[in-house]
Coordinates of C-alpha atoms in Angstrom, one line a residue:
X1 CA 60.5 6.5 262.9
X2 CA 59.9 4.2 260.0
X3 CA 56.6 2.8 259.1
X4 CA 55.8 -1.1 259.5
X5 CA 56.0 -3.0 255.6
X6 CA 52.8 -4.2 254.7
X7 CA 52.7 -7.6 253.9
X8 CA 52.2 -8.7 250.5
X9 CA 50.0 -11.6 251.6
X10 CA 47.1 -8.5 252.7
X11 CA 44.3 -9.3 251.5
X12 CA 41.9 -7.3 249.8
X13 CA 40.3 -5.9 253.3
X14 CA 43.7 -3.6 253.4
X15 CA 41.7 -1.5 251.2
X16 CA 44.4 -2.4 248.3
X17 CA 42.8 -2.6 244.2
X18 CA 42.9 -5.8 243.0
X19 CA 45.5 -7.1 240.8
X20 CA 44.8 -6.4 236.7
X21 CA 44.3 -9.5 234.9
X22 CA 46.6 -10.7 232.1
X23 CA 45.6 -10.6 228.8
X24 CA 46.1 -13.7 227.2
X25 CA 44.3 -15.6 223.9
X26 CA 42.4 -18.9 224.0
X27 CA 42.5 -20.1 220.8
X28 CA 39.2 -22.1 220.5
X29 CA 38.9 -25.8 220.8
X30 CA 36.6 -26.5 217.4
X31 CA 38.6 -26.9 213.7
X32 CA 38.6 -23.6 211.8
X33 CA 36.1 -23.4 208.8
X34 CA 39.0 -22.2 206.2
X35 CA 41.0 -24.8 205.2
X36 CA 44.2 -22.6 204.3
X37 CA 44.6 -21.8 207.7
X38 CA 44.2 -17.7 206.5
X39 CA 42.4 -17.0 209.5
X40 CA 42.5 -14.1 211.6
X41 CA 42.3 -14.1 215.4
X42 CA 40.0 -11.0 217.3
X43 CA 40.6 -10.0 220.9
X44 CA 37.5 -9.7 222.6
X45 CA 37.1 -8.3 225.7
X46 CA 39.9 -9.6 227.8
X47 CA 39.2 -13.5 229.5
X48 CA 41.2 -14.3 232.8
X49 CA 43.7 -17.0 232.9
X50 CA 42.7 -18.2 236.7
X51 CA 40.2 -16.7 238.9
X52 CA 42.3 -14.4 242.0
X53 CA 43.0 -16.0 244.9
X54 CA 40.7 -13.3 246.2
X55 CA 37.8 -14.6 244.7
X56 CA 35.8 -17.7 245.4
X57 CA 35.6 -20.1 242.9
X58 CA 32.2 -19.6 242.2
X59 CA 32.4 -15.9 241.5
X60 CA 35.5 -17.2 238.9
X61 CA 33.1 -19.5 236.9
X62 CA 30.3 -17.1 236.7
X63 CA 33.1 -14.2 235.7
X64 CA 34.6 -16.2 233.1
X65 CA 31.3 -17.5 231.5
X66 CA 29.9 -13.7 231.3
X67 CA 33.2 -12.9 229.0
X68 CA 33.4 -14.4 225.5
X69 CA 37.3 -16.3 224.8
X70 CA 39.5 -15.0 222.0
X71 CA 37.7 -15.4 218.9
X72 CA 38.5 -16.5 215.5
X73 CA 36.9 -14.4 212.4
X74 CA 36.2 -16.7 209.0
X75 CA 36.3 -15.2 205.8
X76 CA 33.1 -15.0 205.2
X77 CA 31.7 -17.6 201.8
X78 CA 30.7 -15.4 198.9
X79 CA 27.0 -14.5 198.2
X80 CA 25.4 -16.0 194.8
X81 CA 25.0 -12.4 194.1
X82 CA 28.4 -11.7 193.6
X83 CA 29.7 -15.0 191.7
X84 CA 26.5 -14.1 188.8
X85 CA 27.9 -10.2 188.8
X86 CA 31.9 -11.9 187.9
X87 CA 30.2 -14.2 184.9
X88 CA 28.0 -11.0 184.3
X89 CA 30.8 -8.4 182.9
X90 CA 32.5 -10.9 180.4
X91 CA 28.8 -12.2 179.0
X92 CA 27.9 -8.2 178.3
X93 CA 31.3 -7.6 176.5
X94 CA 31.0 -10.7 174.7
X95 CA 27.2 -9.7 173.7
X96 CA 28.5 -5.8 172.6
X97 CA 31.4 -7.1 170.3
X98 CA 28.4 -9.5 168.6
X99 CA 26.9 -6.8 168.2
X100 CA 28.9 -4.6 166.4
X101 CA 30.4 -7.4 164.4
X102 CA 26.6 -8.3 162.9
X103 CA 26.1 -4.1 162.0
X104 CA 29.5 -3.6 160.2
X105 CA 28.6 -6.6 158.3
X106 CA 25.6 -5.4 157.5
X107 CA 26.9 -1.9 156.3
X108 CA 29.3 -3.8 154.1
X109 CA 27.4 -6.1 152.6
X110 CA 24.6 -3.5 151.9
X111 CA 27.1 -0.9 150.1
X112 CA 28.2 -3.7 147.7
X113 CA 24.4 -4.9 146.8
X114 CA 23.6 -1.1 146.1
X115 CA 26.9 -0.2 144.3
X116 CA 25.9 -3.5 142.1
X117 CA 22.0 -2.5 142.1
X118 CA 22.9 0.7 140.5
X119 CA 26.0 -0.6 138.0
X120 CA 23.2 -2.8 136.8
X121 CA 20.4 0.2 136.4
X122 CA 23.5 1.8 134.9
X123 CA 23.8 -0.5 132.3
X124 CA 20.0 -0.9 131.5
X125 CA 20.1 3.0 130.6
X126 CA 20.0 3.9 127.2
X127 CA 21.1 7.6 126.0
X128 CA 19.3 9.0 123.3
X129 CA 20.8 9.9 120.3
X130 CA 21.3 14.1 119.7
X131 CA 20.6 15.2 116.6
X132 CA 22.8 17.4 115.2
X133 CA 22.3 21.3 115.6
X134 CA 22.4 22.8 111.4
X135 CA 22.5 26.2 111.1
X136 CA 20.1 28.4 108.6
X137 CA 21.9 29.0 105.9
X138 CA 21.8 32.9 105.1
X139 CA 19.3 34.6 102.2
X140 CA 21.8 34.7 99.2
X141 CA 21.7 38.6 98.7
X142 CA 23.0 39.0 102.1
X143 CA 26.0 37.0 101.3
X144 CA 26.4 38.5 97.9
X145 CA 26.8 41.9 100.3
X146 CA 29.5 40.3 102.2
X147 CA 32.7 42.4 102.6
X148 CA 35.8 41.0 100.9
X149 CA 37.4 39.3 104.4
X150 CA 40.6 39.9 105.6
X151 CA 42.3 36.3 105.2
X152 CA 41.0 37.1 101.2
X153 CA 43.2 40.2 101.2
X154 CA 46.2 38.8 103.1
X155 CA 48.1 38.8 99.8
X156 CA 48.3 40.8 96.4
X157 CA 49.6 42.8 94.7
X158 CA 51.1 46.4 95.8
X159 CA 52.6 46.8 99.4
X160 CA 49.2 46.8 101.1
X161 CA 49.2 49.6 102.4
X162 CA 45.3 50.8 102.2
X163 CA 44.3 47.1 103.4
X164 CA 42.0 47.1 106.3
X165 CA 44.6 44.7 108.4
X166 CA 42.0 43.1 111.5
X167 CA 43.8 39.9 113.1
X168 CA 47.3 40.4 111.4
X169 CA 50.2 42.6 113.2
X170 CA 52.6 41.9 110.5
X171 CA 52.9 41.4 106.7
X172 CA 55.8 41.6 104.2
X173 CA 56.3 43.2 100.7
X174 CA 59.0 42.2 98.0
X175 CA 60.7 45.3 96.0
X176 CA 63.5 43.0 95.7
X177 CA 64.2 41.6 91.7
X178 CA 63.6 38.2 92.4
X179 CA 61.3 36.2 94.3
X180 CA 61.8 36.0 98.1
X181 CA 61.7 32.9 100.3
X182 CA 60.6 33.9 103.3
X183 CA 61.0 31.8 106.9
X184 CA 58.9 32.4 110.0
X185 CA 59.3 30.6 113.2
X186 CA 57.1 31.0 115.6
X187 CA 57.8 30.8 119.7
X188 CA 55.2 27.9 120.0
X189 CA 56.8 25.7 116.4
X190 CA 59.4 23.6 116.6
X191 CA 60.0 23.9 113.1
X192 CA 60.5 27.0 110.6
X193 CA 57.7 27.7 107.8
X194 CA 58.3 29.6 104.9
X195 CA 55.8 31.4 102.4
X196 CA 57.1 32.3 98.7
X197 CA 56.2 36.1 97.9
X198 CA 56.5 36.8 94.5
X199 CA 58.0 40.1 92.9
X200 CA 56.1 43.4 94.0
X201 CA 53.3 41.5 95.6
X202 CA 52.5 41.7 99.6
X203 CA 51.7 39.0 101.5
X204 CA 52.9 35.7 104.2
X205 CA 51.2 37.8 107.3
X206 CA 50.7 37.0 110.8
X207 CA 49.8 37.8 114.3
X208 CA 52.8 35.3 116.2
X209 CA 55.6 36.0 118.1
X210 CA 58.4 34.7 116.5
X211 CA 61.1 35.7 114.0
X212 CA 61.0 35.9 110.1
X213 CA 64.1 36.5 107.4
X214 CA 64.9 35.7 103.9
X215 CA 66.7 32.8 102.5
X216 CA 67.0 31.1 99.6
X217 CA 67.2 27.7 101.5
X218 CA 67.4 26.6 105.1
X219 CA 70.7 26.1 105.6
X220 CA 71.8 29.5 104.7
X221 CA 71.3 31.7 108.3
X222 CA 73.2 34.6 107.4
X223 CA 70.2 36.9 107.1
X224 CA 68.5 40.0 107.6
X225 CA 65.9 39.4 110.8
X226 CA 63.0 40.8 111.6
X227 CA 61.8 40.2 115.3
X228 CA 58.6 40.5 116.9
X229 CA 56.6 39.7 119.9
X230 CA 52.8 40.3 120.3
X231 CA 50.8 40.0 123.8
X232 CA 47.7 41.7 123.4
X233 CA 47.8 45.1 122.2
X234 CA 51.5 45.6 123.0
X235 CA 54.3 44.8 119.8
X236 CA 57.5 44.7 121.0
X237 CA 59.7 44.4 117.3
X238 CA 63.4 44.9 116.0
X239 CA 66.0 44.5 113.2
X240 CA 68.8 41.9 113.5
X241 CA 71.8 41.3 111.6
X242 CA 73.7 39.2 114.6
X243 CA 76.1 37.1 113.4
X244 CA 75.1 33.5 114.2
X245 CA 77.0 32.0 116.9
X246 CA 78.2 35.3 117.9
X247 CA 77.7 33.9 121.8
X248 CA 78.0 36.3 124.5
X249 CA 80.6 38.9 122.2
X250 CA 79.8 42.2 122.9
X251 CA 80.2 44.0 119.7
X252 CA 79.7 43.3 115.5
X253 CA 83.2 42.8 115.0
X254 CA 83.3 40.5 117.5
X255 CA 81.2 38.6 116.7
X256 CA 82.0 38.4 112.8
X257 CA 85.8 37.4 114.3
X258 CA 84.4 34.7 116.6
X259 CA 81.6 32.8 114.0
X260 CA 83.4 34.0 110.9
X261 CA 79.7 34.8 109.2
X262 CA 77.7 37.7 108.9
X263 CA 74.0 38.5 109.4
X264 CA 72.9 40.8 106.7
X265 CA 72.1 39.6 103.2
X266 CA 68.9 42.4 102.0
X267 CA 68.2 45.8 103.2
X268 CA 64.7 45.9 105.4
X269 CA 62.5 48.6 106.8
X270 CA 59.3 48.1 109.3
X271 CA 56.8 50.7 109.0
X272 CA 53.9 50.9 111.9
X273 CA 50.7 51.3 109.4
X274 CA 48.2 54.1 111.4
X275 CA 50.4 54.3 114.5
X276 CA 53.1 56.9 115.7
X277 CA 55.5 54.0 116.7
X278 CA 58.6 54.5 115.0
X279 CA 59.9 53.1 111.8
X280 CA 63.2 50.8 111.4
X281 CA 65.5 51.3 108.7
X282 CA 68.1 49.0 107.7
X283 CA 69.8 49.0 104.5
X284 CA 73.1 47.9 105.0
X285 CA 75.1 45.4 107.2
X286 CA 76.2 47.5 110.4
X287 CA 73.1 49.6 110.3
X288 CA 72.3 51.9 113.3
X289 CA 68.4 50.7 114.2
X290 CA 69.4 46.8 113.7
X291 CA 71.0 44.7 116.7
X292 CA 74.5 44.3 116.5
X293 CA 75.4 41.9 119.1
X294 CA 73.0 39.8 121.5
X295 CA 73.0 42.2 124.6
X296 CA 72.7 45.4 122.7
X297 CA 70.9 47.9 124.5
X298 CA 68.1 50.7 123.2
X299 CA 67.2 48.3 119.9
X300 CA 63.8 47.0 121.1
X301 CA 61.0 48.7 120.0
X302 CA 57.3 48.9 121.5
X303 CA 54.3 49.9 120.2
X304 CA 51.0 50.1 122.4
X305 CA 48.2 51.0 119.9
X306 CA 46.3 48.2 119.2
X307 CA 45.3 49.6 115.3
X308 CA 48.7 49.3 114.2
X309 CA 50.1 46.7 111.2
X310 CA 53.6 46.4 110.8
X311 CA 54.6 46.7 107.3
X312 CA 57.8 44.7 106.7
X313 CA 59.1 45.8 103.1
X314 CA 62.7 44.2 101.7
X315 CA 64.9 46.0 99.5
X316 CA 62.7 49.4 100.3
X317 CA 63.7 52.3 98.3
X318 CA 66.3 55.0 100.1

C-alpha cells in the first residue's frame, strides 16, 4: 500500500522546516572611499534575497532591516602617529652620522695642534753643554813603579822565552842569517801585513786567527805556514807546506805534479810556552807534523790552557 505524495505547495502547517535562505552579496549603493578600487568585501551575517512566500511581507521588511547587507571594509587612513615615526628613523641616522663626523674631526685636528705644540716646545729647548769628564792624573812615584807592559816587551832581543806574554797567543823568533819578512793575514783582513824581524830578535806577535809565513815579497807563496785559530782559551794551530793550488789532490806529490810549486822554503818549530800541548817540528819539505795536502787528517793541533804562548821560531836548531 503506497503512501499519498505530499504536495510540494504544503505550506508550513505540514509541520515541514522552512526553506534556507541563499546567501547572496549586496554590494552597497554609496561610492567606495578608496579610489583604486583595493577594497575588500565582508560577509556579514547572511541578508535574504526575497522574503518566503511563507512569510508576510511585513515580517520580510522587519527581517531584512534587523540584518546588516554585505559590507565593504576601507583601508583604513593612516594616523599622524605613524607618518612622524617614517620621517623619524632617517632624521636620527642623519643626526648620528653628524655626529660622528664632528668627533673624528675633532680628534684629528686636535692630534695635529699637539704634535705642532710640542715640535715647537721641542725646538725652544736648549741642551746644556757637558763638560768633559778629565781624569786625575796619577802621583808620579806611582807611575815611576809601573811594570814594564806587555806591548813594551812584544819585541827584543833573544827568543822571548822568559817574557810574561798576557794578550798575545803567538810570537816569532828569527835564527835564520838574514832578516825575515814576515806576513800575517788575519780571518777578519782583507789584506796581508807583514812585520820585519831582524836577525836573533823576537817579535811581530799576536792574538788573531789567521795565518803567518815568510817571504821576501808578496808574490812569492811558496812558503813555510804557520796556522792558527784562537776562540777564547782554545788554540787550534798547525804547520803547512801545501803546495798552492794543490786543489782537492790528495797527497804531496800530487799536488807538486798538479801546481808545479812547492810549499816549503825555511824550517819552523812551534813551541807551547808553560803548556803540555805538543810541539811542531818542521825542518824540511815533506815533514811528518806539517800538512801535506788540504784534507789531511790528524795535523790539527789543540791546546786548551789558557796560559800558553806559542813560540814560533824559524830556522830552529836540530
Amino acid at each position: 500500500m503506497s503512501l499519498p505524495r505530499r504536495s510540494s505547495s504544503s505550506s508550513g502547517a505540514d509541520g515541514l522546516p522552512p526553506p534556507l535562505p541563499l546567501l547572496v552579496p549586496t554590494p552597497r549603493t554609496s561610492e567606495p572611499l578608496d579610489g583604486t578600487g583595493n577594497d575588500t568585501w565582508l560577509f556579514s551575517p547572511p541578508a535574504l534575497r526575497r522574503p518566503s512566500g511563507r512569510t508576510s511581507s511585513i515580517a520580510a521588511f522587519f527581517q531584512q532591516a534587523t540584518l546588516p547587507p554585505l559590507q565593504k571594509s576601507y583601508p583604513m587612513p593612516e594616523t599622524k602617529d605613524g607618518r612622524r615615526r617614517q620621517y623619524r628613523v632617517p632624521f636620527v641616522l642623519f643626526a648620528c652620522f653628524a655626529v660622528f663626523a664632528i668627533l673624528a674631526g675633532v680628534l684629528v685636528f686636535g692630534s695635529r695642534d699637539s704634535d705642532s705644540a710640542s715640535e715647537k716646545t721641542a725646538t725652544n729647548i736648549t741642551v746644556a753643554p757637558v763638560a768633559p769628564t778629565t781624569a786625575t792624573p796619577a802621583p808620579t812615584a806611582m807611575l815611576e813603579a809601573v811594570e814594564i807592559t806587555e806591548e813594551a816587551n812584544a819585541s827584543g832581543m833573544g827568543d822571548g822565552t822568559n817574557v810574561p806574554w798576557k794578550f798575545h797567543r803567538y810570537y816569532f823568533v828569527n835564527n835564520c842569517t838574514e832578516p825575515l819578512h814576515i806576513y800575517q793575514k788575519p780571518v777578519n783582513m782583507t789584506r796581508w801585513g807583514f812585520c820585519d824581524l831582524a836577525v836573533g830578535t823576537y817579535g811581530c806577535a799576536g792574538n788573531e786567527t789567521g795565518a803567518s809565513y815568510h817571504t821576501p815579497a808578496a808574490s812569492l807563496d811558496q812558503a813555510t805556514l804557520f796556522e792558527v785559530a784562537v776562540v777564547g782559551s782554545t788554540v787550534s794551530y798547525d804547520i803547512s807546506v801545501i803546495p798552492p793550488g794543490c786543489g782537492h789532490e790528495m797527497s804531496l806529490a800530487g799536488c807538486k805534479a798538479r801546481s808545479g810549486k812547492i810549499g816549503f822554503n825555511l824550517p819552523m818549530r812551534v813551541t807551547p810556552l808553560q803548556s803540555t800541548c805538543p810541539t811542531l817540528t818542521c825542518l824540511e819539505d815533506g815533514c811528518v807534523d806539517a800538512y801535506h795536502y788540504p784534507d789531511e787528517p790528524n795535523k790539527t793541533r789543540v791546546c786548551m790552557e789558557p796560559t800558553a804562548t806559542f813560540q814560533v821560531t824559524f830556522c830552529p836548531s836540530p
